Every structure is written in structure tokens, then in C-alpha cells.
Amino acid sequence: MAIFLSGIQSSLLLDISLMIIVATIIAYLFRLIKQPTIPAYILTGILLGPSILNLIKDSADIAALSEIGIALLLFVVGLELDIRKFKQFGKISIFSGLSQVLFTGFVGFLISLGLGFTRIESLYLGLGLAFSSTVIVIKLLSDKDQIDTLHGRIAIGILIIQDIIAILFLLFLSTLNNQSSLGYLYSLIKGLILIFIFYLFTRFIFPIMFRRFAKSQEILFLASISACLFFAILAFGLGFSIAIGAFLAGIALASTTYDVEIISKMKPLRDFFSTIFFVSLGMQITFSTVSNMLPQLIILSLFVLIGNPLLALIIMRTTNFKKRTSFFIGMLLAQVSEFALILSGLGLSSGHLSKETSSLIVIITVLTMVISTYLISNMERLYKKFGKYLTIFEKKNALTTSIISKNVRYDIIVLGGNRTGAYIIKYLKNTKKKFLVIDYNPDVIQRLENENVDCIYGDASDEEIIKRINKIRPSMLISTMPSIDNNLILLEKIKRKNKSMTIFLTAKTVPDVIELYKKGADFVILPEILAGQKIADYLMHLKKPQIKKWGKHYYKKLLEDRKKNIV
């Protein structure tokens, strides 16, 4: 085996194979101990890179893998940035995004100067710290099924603004190598050409092309990859990073009516290249830089991890949101962006940054991404612990989506008004029972308000929501949300005070069902088991023609409900 391996020259294929195999093993071990996978991928890179095992020695290969990973990752991120959702909180996102970049960038610049860096190095460091990671936030919000929550929408809106500013800064910094006025003008013209072509394809070419390509799933997939590669090559040809081109391609395709289909096709690629990206990120860490610049590393990392959430709380207070929403947004922004890696590479190649300073930016990015992953994964628990100290960041007239009179009494409260909840609501509307719906998806709340259904924006784990439920004292509580943590909170804080209340809960797994019953739940829904029981019931009572008839009936109903945004 050793002779065989020694006969193979170092190649990109061998490097990628090694990265994926080792990353799979370590990620699996992390999953066994219920840890997020991003730190596992970064740890893989540290192990394989020059710092420990040195199995991937070619620095050019590492740089190439990192650049390819960033480009394809940003392409998928661009696809997932739904501008239509951004419009709902556009003004808030613009104000918050600009404020965050200006303040963090300026203070980061001053801190860097105070730590002994040159002005140009401090400028790069300040800019690097100013932007948060769209990749991390979208991945973790997707994992937590919180993309469509209020804090998810606003955070993504802020990140869209930050990404636009980052692209403009990168285009500007790419011109700094040109010392003459003519060189600056030439670079500016190239930037305008890229933006013009982006607009042309977004507005006119892609809508027509993809209408034709959509007839074949295979061609749709290949056309999407081709669009990414075309913009990447175009950006590179104009003297910019391929990642900028890939990101613009993603945004351009997101404006088509086929964005959802394209995203579903790209998800396996996203997972593959996110693995390559984070592993290559880990490979860029050198312990010599860590030891030589430890004070700078700690100070600048703490500035991002503490300063960004604190600034978000202050900014969001001016926009009149609840402290819980502000806290979650702050947690989501507590890391350095993948754009900082492009920035550090640009600074190194142009001679503006030393190798040590460029490495420092990479290490700060890695460190804040890892810590932020744990902060975001546990932000509900962190809020539960520290929320009582955050009242200073909430105005007395802070916004709630709907206000329900204290004198109104409800027989039933439904937690979650989408999908499962939507059908429960549909039934309850035909009864004489008074009911209230609580949901954290603004679209669901808007739909229910249009249907004249009493509803409020809120999360089951929010102390204020729990207090409202206890004051209302309904005879029945139905939770369609499968979070075991939230359901245990409901049982602990509501069932204990209202023992006569009947509580329906939803669970993901059989162990969760057993635990909820032990804690006092009256009925626990496990969707997969209910679906199996329903199918068994059909098989028992219906013949083949009747099954086909009912199938067509359900299909028709599903399409009707889809038009109403119920499912």
C-alpha cells in the first residue's frame, strides 16, 4: 500500500479524496456526540494541513481548493438570497447593515492601529471584521428551520446589504494596484462592465434562457453550473476574484422563477463544496502565527464575538424590535465573513499585507466561525439565561406583530399556523370555539390576519408568550412545532400552572414522544406514525378505484392549499 501511494504524485484529485474521506469520518464522530459539523470540517483541515500531519503539502493546491470552494459556496448563497423576502424589512436591513459595517469597520480600524499594525493593514483588518458570514448564517438557520422567522429574515436582509458593500469594496481594492489615473479609470470601467453584464443577464437573458432549459431537469442543472462558470470566468478575465463572479451568478439566477428548483439541484453541490471550503480553511491555519500574534488574535476575535451582538442590540433598539429578536440577530452576526478570506488574499497578492497579517485574518475568520456556530446553535438557551439582563435594549413600546386584548378569552391556543397547524385552523374556523394562533413566521401571521384569525407573532420558548398563555388559561393547547426543548418548556411552565389544560404536542422521534409523555403531555403526535396509520386505514377500508379517487381528491386540495400559501 505504501509503495502504491508513494508512486502517486501529489494531485488535486488525491487531495480532494483525502479531504472528503477524513472529513466524513470526523463529521460522523461529531454527529455522534451531537456537535455541529462545521468545526469538524475545520478540524479536518488542521489535521491534514502543514500544522500537524502535512499530508497536503502543496500550498498552491490548498489555495486553489479554497478559491473553488468559496466561489461555488457563494454561488449557492447568492441563489438562496431571496430579494423578495428582503423587501419586507428593506429599510431596517439597509439601516442596520450600513450601521454595522461603518461602526465595526471604523472601530476595527482603530483597534488595529492601537495594536501596532500599519494604516493599510488596519484598513484591511477593519474591513475584514466588518462583514458577517452569509454562508454560516444561512446554513445554520436552514438546519434550525428558522430561515422564515422574523430574526432570520432581518439577519439575511442585513447580510444582503453587507454582501453588496463587500462586493463594491473588493472591486475598489482590486484597482489599488494601478498607480496611475489611467489605471484607476481602466479598473473602474471593468467594474462597470461587470455590473452592466450582470444587469443584462438578470433582467433579460436568464429569464428567457431558463424558460427553455426548465423543460429538462438535466439541462436546467447544467445550465445553472454553466452560468456560475461563465460569470466566474468573466470576473477573472476582468481582473476580479472568481468568487465575485460566482456570487453575482447566484443572485442573477435567484431572480428567475426557477430559483427553488435550481437550489434543490444545487444542495448536494453546496454540501460538497462547503466541506471543501471549511477543510481548506483549516489547512491555512499555522500555529506559528497563532503563537506570534496571540494578543492581537484574542482582542480582535473578542471584538467580533462580543462587539457585533452588542452593536446589533443597540441598532435594533432604535428600530423598535423586541429584545429577543435583537439578541438572536446579534448572535447570527457574531463571526467574520468568507469575504475576509478573499480580502486577505487580495491584500497579500498586492503587497499591502504581510504573510503574518494575512494569516491572522484567516485565523480570526476560522475562530469566530467555529465559536459562532456554537453560539447560534444554542442561542435559545443563551437567551433563556441572559434575556432578563437585556431589558435596557428594549423600548417599552417595542413592536409585536399583533396585540390581543387582555380581556379576550380563548378555548384553544395553536402554536404554529403553517402546514399541520393550517389544517387544524381550518377545522377550528368551522366550530364555535374561540382560538388564538401563535407563530414566528411573518408570512403566516400576515396570511392569518388577512383571514381575520386572531394571531400574534411569537416563539413558544419566549417568556412573554408563556405568560400570555398562562393569563389566557385556555382549555386546550396544541403545539405543531417538534422542538423537544420548546415542548419541555411548555410542559414545565404551562402544564404545571394549568393542570386541567389538555396539551397536544408534536415530536420528531420515538424517544422524544416517550419523554414528553413522562413529563405530562396528554397526546403526542409523531407525524410519520400517524401517516402510516392513515395509509393502513385506507388499505383496510378502500379498494383500488377508491384509493385512486381519493388520491386525485387530495392532489386537487393540495394545489388549492398551495395557492393559498397554506402548504
Coordinates of C-alpha atoms in Angstrom, one line a residue:
M1 CA 0.0 0.0 0.0
A2 CA 2.8 2.4 0.9
I3 CA 4.6 1.6 -2.4
F4 CA 1.4 2.3 -4.3
L5 CA 0.8 5.6 -2.5
S6 CA 4.5 6.6 -3.0
G7 CA 4.0 6.1 -6.7
I8 CA 1.2 8.6 -6.9
Q9 CA 2.3 12.1 -7.4
S10 CA 0.5 14.8 -5.3
S11 CA -2.6 15.8 -7.3
L12 CA -5.7 17.8 -6.8
L13 CA -7.8 14.6 -7.1
L14 CA -5.9 12.8 -4.4
D15 CA -6.1 15.9 -2.1
I16 CA -9.9 16.2 -2.6
S17 CA -10.3 12.4 -2.0
L18 CA -8.3 12.6 1.2
M19 CA -10.2 15.7 2.4
I20 CA -13.6 14.2 1.8
I21 CA -12.8 10.8 3.4
V22 CA -11.3 12.2 6.6
A23 CA -14.0 14.9 6.8
T24 CA -16.7 12.3 6.6
I25 CA -15.2 10.2 9.5
I26 CA -14.7 13.3 11.7
A27 CA -18.1 14.8 10.9
Y28 CA -19.7 11.4 11.8
L29 CA -17.9 11.3 15.1
F30 CA -19.0 14.9 15.8
R31 CA -22.6 13.9 15.0
L32 CA -22.4 11.0 17.5
I33 CA -21.7 13.5 20.3
K34 CA -24.3 15.9 18.9
Q35 CA -21.9 18.6 17.7
P36 CA -22.2 20.8 14.6
T37 CA -20.3 19.7 11.5
I38 CA -18.6 23.0 10.6
P39 CA -15.9 22.7 13.4
A40 CA -15.4 19.0 12.3
Y41 CA -14.5 20.2 8.8
I42 CA -12.1 22.8 10.0
L43 CA -10.5 20.3 12.4
T44 CA -10.0 18.0 9.4
G45 CA -8.1 20.8 7.6
I46 CA -5.9 21.4 10.6
L47 CA -5.1 17.7 10.8
L48 CA -4.3 17.3 7.1
G49 CA -2.6 20.6 6.6
P50 CA 1.0 21.7 7.3
S51 CA 0.4 22.3 11.0
I52 CA 0.0 18.6 12.0
L53 CA 0.1 15.7 9.5
N54 CA 1.2 17.7 6.5
L55 CA -0.5 15.2 4.1
I56 CA -1.5 18.0 1.7
K57 CA 1.7 19.9 1.2
D58 CA 1.2 21.9 -1.9
S59 CA 0.2 25.4 -0.9
A60 CA -0.9 26.1 -4.5
D61 CA -3.4 23.2 -4.2
I62 CA -4.7 24.5 -0.9
A63 CA -5.2 28.0 -2.3
A64 CA -6.9 26.5 -5.4
L65 CA -9.2 24.4 -3.3
S66 CA -10.1 27.3 -1.1
E67 CA -10.9 29.6 -4.0
I68 CA -13.0 27.0 -5.8
G69 CA -14.8 26.2 -2.5
I70 CA -15.5 29.9 -1.8
A71 CA -16.7 30.5 -5.4
L72 CA -19.2 27.6 -5.6
L73 CA -20.4 28.2 -2.0
L74 CA -21.1 31.9 -2.7
F75 CA -22.9 30.9 -5.9
V76 CA -25.3 28.8 -3.9
V77 CA -25.6 31.5 -1.2
G78 CA -26.4 34.0 -4.0
L79 CA -29.2 31.6 -5.1
E80 CA -30.7 31.5 -1.6
L81 CA -30.8 35.2 -1.1
D82 CA -34.4 35.9 -1.9
I83 CA -34.7 39.6 -2.6
R84 CA -38.5 39.4 -2.4
K85 CA -38.3 38.5 1.3
F86 CA -35.7 41.2 1.8
K87 CA -38.2 43.9 0.6
Q88 CA -40.4 43.3 3.7
F89 CA -37.7 44.6 6.0
G90 CA -35.7 46.6 3.4
K91 CA -35.4 49.8 5.3
I92 CA -34.5 48.1 8.6
S93 CA -31.9 45.9 6.8
I94 CA -30.3 48.8 5.0
F95 CA -30.1 50.9 8.1
S96 CA -28.8 48.1 10.3
G97 CA -26.4 46.7 7.6
L98 CA -24.8 50.1 6.9
S99 CA -24.6 51.0 10.6
Q100 CA -23.0 47.6 11.4
V101 CA -20.4 47.9 8.6
L102 CA -19.5 51.5 9.3
F103 CA -19.2 51.1 13.1
T104 CA -17.4 47.7 13.1
G105 CA -15.1 48.7 10.3
F106 CA -14.1 52.0 11.9
V107 CA -13.6 50.7 15.4
G108 CA -11.8 47.6 14.0
F109 CA -9.5 50.0 12.1
L110 CA -8.8 52.0 15.3
I111 CA -8.2 48.8 17.4
S112 CA -5.8 47.5 14.7
L113 CA -3.9 50.8 14.7
G114 CA -3.6 50.5 18.5
L115 CA -2.3 47.0 18.2
G116 CA 0.6 48.3 16.1
F117 CA -0.5 47.5 12.5
T118 CA 0.2 49.9 9.7
R119 CA -2.6 52.1 8.3
I120 CA -3.1 50.0 5.2
E121 CA -3.0 46.7 7.3
S122 CA -5.5 48.3 9.7
L123 CA -7.8 49.2 6.8
Y124 CA -7.8 45.6 5.6
L125 CA -8.4 44.3 9.2
G126 CA -11.2 46.8 9.8
L127 CA -12.9 45.8 6.5
G128 CA -12.4 42.1 7.2
L129 CA -14.0 42.4 10.6
A130 CA -16.9 44.5 9.3
F131 CA -18.7 41.7 7.4
S132 CA -20.6 38.7 8.8
S133 CA -20.8 35.3 7.1
T134 CA -23.8 34.7 4.9
V135 CA -22.6 31.0 4.4
I136 CA -22.6 30.3 8.2
V137 CA -25.9 32.1 8.9
I138 CA -27.9 30.5 6.0
K139 CA -26.6 27.0 6.8
L140 CA -27.3 27.2 10.5
L141 CA -30.7 28.9 10.0
S142 CA -31.6 26.2 7.5
D143 CA -30.5 23.4 9.9
K144 CA -32.7 25.0 12.6
D145 CA -35.6 25.6 10.2
Q146 CA -35.6 29.3 11.1
I147 CA -35.0 30.9 7.6
D148 CA -38.5 32.4 7.6
T149 CA -38.6 33.6 11.2
L150 CA -38.5 37.3 11.9
H151 CA -34.9 37.3 13.2
G152 CA -33.9 35.1 10.2
R153 CA -35.4 37.4 7.7
I154 CA -33.9 40.6 9.2
A155 CA -30.5 38.9 9.6
I156 CA -30.4 37.8 6.0
G157 CA -31.5 41.2 4.9
I158 CA -28.6 42.7 6.8
L159 CA -26.3 40.2 5.2
I160 CA -27.5 41.0 1.7
I161 CA -26.6 44.7 2.4
Q162 CA -23.2 43.6 3.8
D163 CA -22.5 41.4 0.8
I164 CA -23.3 44.2 -1.7
I165 CA -21.0 46.5 0.2
A166 CA -18.3 43.8 0.3
I167 CA -18.5 43.3 -3.4
L168 CA -18.1 47.0 -4.0
F169 CA -15.1 47.2 -1.7
L170 CA -13.5 44.2 -3.3
L171 CA -14.0 45.8 -6.8
F172 CA -12.5 49.0 -5.4
L173 CA -9.5 47.3 -3.7
S174 CA -8.8 45.5 -7.0
T175 CA -8.0 48.9 -8.5
L176 CA -5.4 49.9 -5.9
N177 CA -2.6 48.1 -7.7
N178 CA -3.0 50.6 -10.6
Q179 CA -0.9 53.6 -9.5
S180 CA -1.8 55.8 -12.5
S181 CA -5.0 57.7 -13.0
L182 CA -5.5 55.9 -16.3
G183 CA -5.1 52.6 -14.4
Y184 CA -7.8 53.6 -11.9
L185 CA -10.1 54.6 -14.8
Y186 CA -9.5 51.3 -16.6
S187 CA -10.3 49.3 -13.5
L188 CA -13.5 51.4 -12.9
I189 CA -14.6 50.7 -16.4
K190 CA -14.1 47.0 -16.0
G191 CA -16.1 47.1 -12.8
L192 CA -18.9 48.9 -14.6
I193 CA -18.8 46.4 -17.4
L194 CA -19.2 43.5 -15.0
I195 CA -22.2 45.2 -13.3
F196 CA -23.8 46.0 -16.7
I197 CA -23.4 42.4 -17.9
F198 CA -24.9 41.2 -14.6
Y199 CA -27.9 43.5 -15.0
L200 CA -28.3 42.4 -18.7
F201 CA -28.4 38.7 -17.8
T202 CA -30.6 39.2 -14.7
R203 CA -33.2 41.4 -16.4
F204 CA -33.4 39.9 -19.9
I205 CA -31.2 36.9 -20.9
F206 CA -31.6 34.4 -18.0
P207 CA -35.4 34.6 -17.8
I208 CA -35.7 33.7 -21.5
M209 CA -32.9 31.1 -21.4
F210 CA -34.1 29.3 -18.3
R211 CA -37.7 29.2 -19.5
R212 CA -36.4 26.9 -22.3
F213 CA -33.9 25.0 -20.1
A214 CA -36.5 24.2 -17.5
K215 CA -38.1 21.6 -19.8
S216 CA -35.3 19.2 -18.9
Q217 CA -34.1 18.8 -15.3
E218 CA -30.7 17.7 -16.5
I219 CA -30.2 20.7 -18.8
L220 CA -31.5 23.0 -16.0
F221 CA -28.8 21.7 -13.7
L222 CA -26.0 22.0 -16.3
A223 CA -27.2 25.5 -17.4
S224 CA -27.0 26.6 -13.7
I225 CA -23.5 25.4 -13.4
S226 CA -22.6 27.0 -16.8
A227 CA -24.0 30.3 -15.5
C228 CA -21.8 30.1 -12.5
L229 CA -18.7 29.2 -14.5
F230 CA -19.4 31.9 -17.1
F231 CA -19.6 34.7 -14.5
A232 CA -16.6 33.3 -12.7
I233 CA -14.5 33.4 -15.9
L234 CA -15.9 36.8 -16.8
A235 CA -14.9 38.2 -13.4
F236 CA -11.5 36.6 -13.6
G237 CA -11.0 38.0 -17.1
L238 CA -11.8 41.5 -15.9
G239 CA -9.2 41.2 -13.1
F240 CA -11.6 40.3 -10.2
S241 CA -12.0 37.3 -8.0
I242 CA -13.9 34.3 -9.4
A243 CA -15.9 34.3 -6.1
I244 CA -17.3 37.7 -7.0
G245 CA -18.5 36.4 -10.4
A246 CA -20.0 33.2 -8.9
F247 CA -21.9 35.2 -6.2
L248 CA -23.3 37.5 -8.9
A249 CA -24.4 34.5 -11.0
G250 CA -26.2 33.1 -8.0
I251 CA -28.1 36.4 -7.4
A252 CA -28.9 36.6 -11.1
L253 CA -30.5 33.1 -11.1
A254 CA -32.3 33.8 -7.8
S255 CA -34.4 36.4 -9.7
T256 CA -35.8 33.7 -12.1
T257 CA -38.9 31.8 -11.4
Y258 CA -36.9 28.6 -11.3
D259 CA -34.7 29.5 -8.3
V260 CA -36.4 27.0 -5.9
E261 CA -35.8 24.1 -8.4
I262 CA -32.2 25.2 -9.0
I263 CA -31.5 25.4 -5.3
S264 CA -32.8 21.9 -4.8
K265 CA -30.5 20.7 -7.5
M266 CA -27.6 22.6 -6.0
K267 CA -27.9 21.4 -2.4
P268 CA -25.7 18.3 -2.8
L269 CA -23.1 20.5 -4.5
R270 CA -23.4 23.1 -1.7
D271 CA -22.7 20.4 0.9
F272 CA -19.8 19.1 -1.1
F273 CA -18.1 22.4 -1.6
S274 CA -18.9 23.7 1.8
T275 CA -16.9 20.7 3.1
I276 CA -14.0 21.5 0.8
F277 CA -14.2 25.2 1.8
F278 CA -14.1 24.6 5.5
V279 CA -11.4 21.9 5.3
S280 CA -9.2 24.2 3.1
L281 CA -9.8 26.9 5.7
G282 CA -8.5 24.7 8.4
M283 CA -5.4 23.9 6.3
Q284 CA -4.5 27.6 6.2
I285 CA -4.1 27.8 10.0
T286 CA -0.4 27.9 11.1
F287 CA 0.4 27.6 14.8
S288 CA 3.4 29.9 14.4
T289 CA 1.0 32.8 13.5
V290 CA -1.2 31.9 16.5
S291 CA 1.7 32.0 18.9
N292 CA 3.3 35.1 17.4
M293 CA 0.1 37.1 17.3
L294 CA -1.9 35.7 20.2
P295 CA -2.8 39.0 21.9
Q296 CA -4.0 40.5 18.5
L297 CA -5.9 37.3 17.8
I298 CA -7.7 37.3 21.1
I299 CA -8.5 41.1 21.1
L300 CA -9.8 41.2 17.5
S301 CA -11.8 38.0 17.9
L302 CA -13.5 39.2 21.1
F303 CA -14.3 42.4 19.3
V304 CA -16.3 40.4 16.7
L305 CA -17.8 37.9 19.1
I306 CA -18.9 40.5 21.7
G307 CA -18.9 43.8 19.8
N308 CA -21.1 42.6 16.9
P309 CA -24.0 41.3 19.1
L310 CA -23.8 44.3 21.3
L311 CA -23.9 46.7 18.4
A312 CA -26.9 44.7 16.9
L313 CA -28.8 45.1 20.2
I314 CA -28.2 48.9 20.2
I315 CA -29.1 49.3 16.5
M316 CA -32.2 47.0 16.7
R317 CA -33.4 49.0 19.8
T318 CA -33.7 52.1 17.6
T319 CA -35.9 50.0 15.1
N320 CA -38.2 49.2 18.0
F321 CA -38.0 45.4 18.0
K322 CA -38.3 43.1 21.0
K323 CA -35.1 42.3 22.9
R324 CA -35.4 38.6 22.0
T325 CA -35.4 39.3 18.2
S326 CA -32.5 41.7 18.6
F327 CA -30.5 39.2 20.6
F328 CA -30.9 36.5 18.0
I329 CA -29.9 38.9 15.2
G330 CA -26.8 39.8 17.2
M331 CA -25.9 36.1 17.7
L332 CA -26.3 35.5 14.0
L333 CA -23.9 38.3 13.1
A334 CA -21.1 37.3 15.5
Q335 CA -18.5 36.0 13.1
V336 CA -16.2 37.1 10.3
S337 CA -17.3 36.7 6.7
E338 CA -15.9 34.4 3.9
F339 CA -15.3 37.7 2.1
A340 CA -12.5 38.4 4.6
L341 CA -10.6 35.4 3.0
I342 CA -10.8 37.0 -0.4
L343 CA -9.8 40.3 1.1
S344 CA -6.7 38.8 2.8
G345 CA -5.7 37.0 -0.4
L346 CA -6.1 40.3 -2.4
G347 CA -4.0 42.2 0.2
L348 CA -1.3 39.6 0.2
S349 CA -1.0 39.4 -3.6
S350 CA -0.9 43.2 -3.9
G351 CA 1.8 43.6 -1.3
H352 CA -0.5 45.5 1.1
L353 CA -0.4 42.8 3.8
S354 CA 2.4 40.7 5.2
K355 CA 2.0 36.9 5.2
E356 CA 1.6 37.0 9.0
T357 CA -1.2 39.6 8.8
S358 CA -3.0 37.7 6.0
S359 CA -2.8 34.5 8.1
L360 CA -4.1 36.4 11.1
I361 CA -7.2 37.4 9.1
V362 CA -7.7 33.7 8.2
I363 CA -7.3 32.5 11.8
I364 CA -9.7 35.2 13.1
T365 CA -12.3 34.1 10.4
V366 CA -11.9 30.4 11.4
L367 CA -12.0 31.0 15.2
T368 CA -15.1 33.3 15.0
M369 CA -16.9 30.9 12.6
V370 CA -16.3 28.0 15.0
I371 CA -17.4 29.8 18.1
S372 CA -20.3 31.5 16.4
T373 CA -21.6 28.0 15.2
Y374 CA -22.0 27.0 18.9
L375 CA -23.5 30.4 19.8
I376 CA -26.1 30.2 17.1
S377 CA -26.9 26.5 17.8
N378 CA -27.6 27.4 21.4
M379 CA -28.9 30.9 21.1
E380 CA -32.3 30.0 22.6
R381 CA -30.7 28.6 25.7
L382 CA -28.4 31.6 25.9
Y383 CA -31.4 34.0 25.7
K384 CA -33.1 32.0 28.4
K385 CA -30.1 32.5 30.7
F386 CA -29.2 36.2 29.8
G387 CA -32.5 37.6 28.4
K388 CA -33.5 39.1 31.8
Y389 CA -30.4 41.4 31.6
L390 CA -31.3 42.7 28.2
T391 CA -34.3 44.9 29.1
I392 CA -32.2 48.0 28.6
F393 CA -32.1 47.2 24.9
E394 CA -35.9 47.1 24.5
K395 CA -38.2 50.1 24.4
K396 CA -41.4 49.9 26.4
N397 CA -43.4 50.2 23.1
A398 CA -41.4 47.5 21.3
L399 CA -43.2 46.0 18.3
T400 CA -45.3 42.9 18.4
T401 CA -47.0 41.7 15.3
S402 CA -50.5 41.7 16.7
I403 CA -51.9 42.9 20.0
I404 CA -54.7 40.8 21.6
S405 CA -56.9 42.4 24.2
K406 CA -56.2 41.2 27.8
N407 CA -60.0 40.7 28.3
V408 CA -60.3 38.2 25.4
R409 CA -60.6 34.5 26.4
Y410 CA -59.7 31.6 24.2
D411 CA -60.7 28.0 24.4
I412 CA -57.8 26.8 22.3
I413 CA -54.3 28.1 21.5
V414 CA -52.5 26.7 18.5
L415 CA -48.7 27.1 18.3
G416 CA -47.6 27.0 14.7
G417 CA -50.0 28.1 11.9
N418 CA -48.3 26.5 8.9
R419 CA -48.8 23.0 7.3
T420 CA -50.1 20.9 10.2
G421 CA -51.4 24.0 12.0
A422 CA -53.1 25.3 8.9
Y423 CA -55.4 22.2 8.8
I424 CA -56.2 22.5 12.5
I425 CA -57.1 26.2 12.0
K426 CA -59.2 25.3 9.0
Y427 CA -61.2 22.9 11.2
L428 CA -61.4 25.3 14.2
K429 CA -62.8 28.1 11.9
N430 CA -65.9 25.9 11.3
T431 CA -66.5 25.4 15.0
K432 CA -67.8 27.9 17.6
K433 CA -64.7 27.7 19.7
K434 CA -62.6 30.8 20.2
F435 CA -59.0 30.2 19.3
L436 CA -55.7 32.0 19.1
V437 CA -52.7 31.2 16.8
I438 CA -49.1 31.9 17.8
D439 CA -46.4 31.7 15.1
Y440 CA -42.9 33.1 14.4
N441 CA -43.2 33.2 10.6
P442 CA -44.2 36.8 9.5
D443 CA -45.8 35.3 6.3
V444 CA -48.0 33.0 8.3
I445 CA -49.1 35.9 10.6
Q446 CA -49.9 38.1 7.6
R447 CA -52.0 35.3 6.0
L448 CA -53.9 34.7 9.2
E449 CA -54.5 38.4 9.7
N450 CA -55.9 38.5 6.2
E451 CA -58.3 35.7 7.1
N452 CA -59.3 37.5 10.3
V453 CA -57.9 34.9 12.5
D454 CA -56.7 36.1 15.9
C455 CA -52.9 35.6 16.0
I456 CA -49.7 37.0 17.5
Y457 CA -46.1 36.8 16.5
G458 CA -44.0 34.8 19.0
D459 CA -42.0 31.7 19.9
A460 CA -43.1 29.0 22.3
S461 CA -39.9 29.4 24.4
D462 CA -40.4 33.2 24.8
E463 CA -41.1 34.1 28.5
E464 CA -43.6 36.8 27.4
I465 CA -45.6 34.3 25.2
I466 CA -45.7 31.8 28.1
K467 CA -47.0 34.5 30.4
R468 CA -49.8 35.4 27.9
I469 CA -50.8 31.7 27.6
N470 CA -51.0 31.4 31.4
K471 CA -53.1 34.5 31.7
I472 CA -55.5 33.4 29.0
R473 CA -55.8 29.9 30.6
P474 CA -57.2 28.1 27.6
S475 CA -58.8 24.6 28.0
M476 CA -56.5 23.2 25.3
L477 CA -53.0 23.9 23.9
I478 CA -51.9 22.4 20.5
S479 CA -48.2 22.7 19.5
T480 CA -47.4 21.7 15.9
M481 CA -43.7 22.5 16.5
P482 CA -41.5 19.5 17.0
S483 CA -38.7 21.1 19.1
I484 CA -38.2 18.9 22.1
D485 CA -36.7 21.8 24.1
N486 CA -39.6 24.1 23.4
N487 CA -42.2 21.4 24.2
L488 CA -40.5 20.6 27.5
I489 CA -40.6 24.3 28.4
L490 CA -44.3 24.3 27.7
L491 CA -44.9 21.4 29.9
E492 CA -42.8 22.8 32.7
K493 CA -44.2 26.3 32.7
I494 CA -47.7 25.9 31.5
K495 CA -49.0 22.4 32.5
R496 CA -47.7 22.9 36.0
K497 CA -49.8 26.1 36.4
N498 CA -52.8 24.8 34.5
K499 CA -53.1 21.1 35.3
S500 CA -56.6 20.9 33.8
M501 CA -55.4 22.1 30.4
T502 CA -55.3 19.4 27.7
I503 CA -51.9 19.6 25.8
F504 CA -51.3 18.2 22.3
L505 CA -47.6 18.2 21.3
T506 CA -45.6 17.2 18.2
A507 CA -42.3 15.2 18.3
K508 CA -39.6 14.1 15.8
T509 CA -38.5 10.8 17.3
V510 CA -40.0 8.0 19.4
P511 CA -37.6 8.8 22.4
D512 CA -38.9 12.4 22.3
V513 CA -42.5 11.1 22.4
I514 CA -41.7 8.9 25.4
E515 CA -40.0 11.8 27.3
L516 CA -42.9 14.2 26.6
Y517 CA -45.5 11.7 27.9
K518 CA -43.4 11.2 31.0
K519 CA -43.3 14.9 31.6
G520 CA -47.1 15.2 31.4
A521 CA -48.2 15.6 27.8
D522 CA -51.8 14.4 27.1
F523 CA -51.3 13.5 23.5
V524 CA -48.1 13.5 21.4
I525 CA -48.2 13.5 17.6
L526 CA -45.5 11.7 15.7
P527 CA -46.3 12.6 12.0
E528 CA -44.6 9.6 10.5
I529 CA -46.6 7.1 12.6
L530 CA -49.8 8.9 12.0
A531 CA -49.1 8.9 8.3
G532 CA -48.5 5.1 8.5
Q533 CA -51.7 4.5 10.4
K534 CA -53.7 6.6 7.9
I535 CA -52.3 4.6 4.9
A536 CA -53.1 1.3 6.8
D537 CA -56.6 2.6 7.3
Y538 CA -57.0 3.3 3.6
L539 CA -55.7 -0.2 2.7
M540 CA -58.2 -1.7 5.1
H541 CA -61.3 0.1 4.0
L542 CA -60.8 1.2 0.4
K543 CA -60.5 -0.7 -2.8
K544 CA -58.1 0.3 -5.7
P545 CA -60.6 2.6 -7.6
Q546 CA -61.5 4.4 -4.4
I547 CA -57.8 4.9 -3.5
K548 CA -57.2 6.4 -6.9
K549 CA -60.2 8.6 -6.5
W550 CA -59.1 9.8 -3.0
G551 CA -55.6 10.4 -4.4
K552 CA -56.9 12.7 -7.1
H553 CA -59.0 14.5 -4.5
Y554 CA -56.1 15.1 -2.2
Y555 CA -53.9 16.3 -5.1
K556 CA -56.6 18.8 -6.0
K557 CA -56.9 20.0 -2.4
L558 CA -53.1 20.3 -2.1
L559 CA -52.9 22.5 -5.2
E560 CA -55.7 24.7 -3.8
D561 CA -53.9 25.0 -0.4
R562 CA -50.6 25.7 -2.1
K563 CA -52.2 28.7 -3.9
K564 CA -53.3 30.0 -0.6
N565 CA -49.8 29.5 0.8
I566 CA -51.1 27.0 3.4
V567 CA -48.5 24.4 2.4

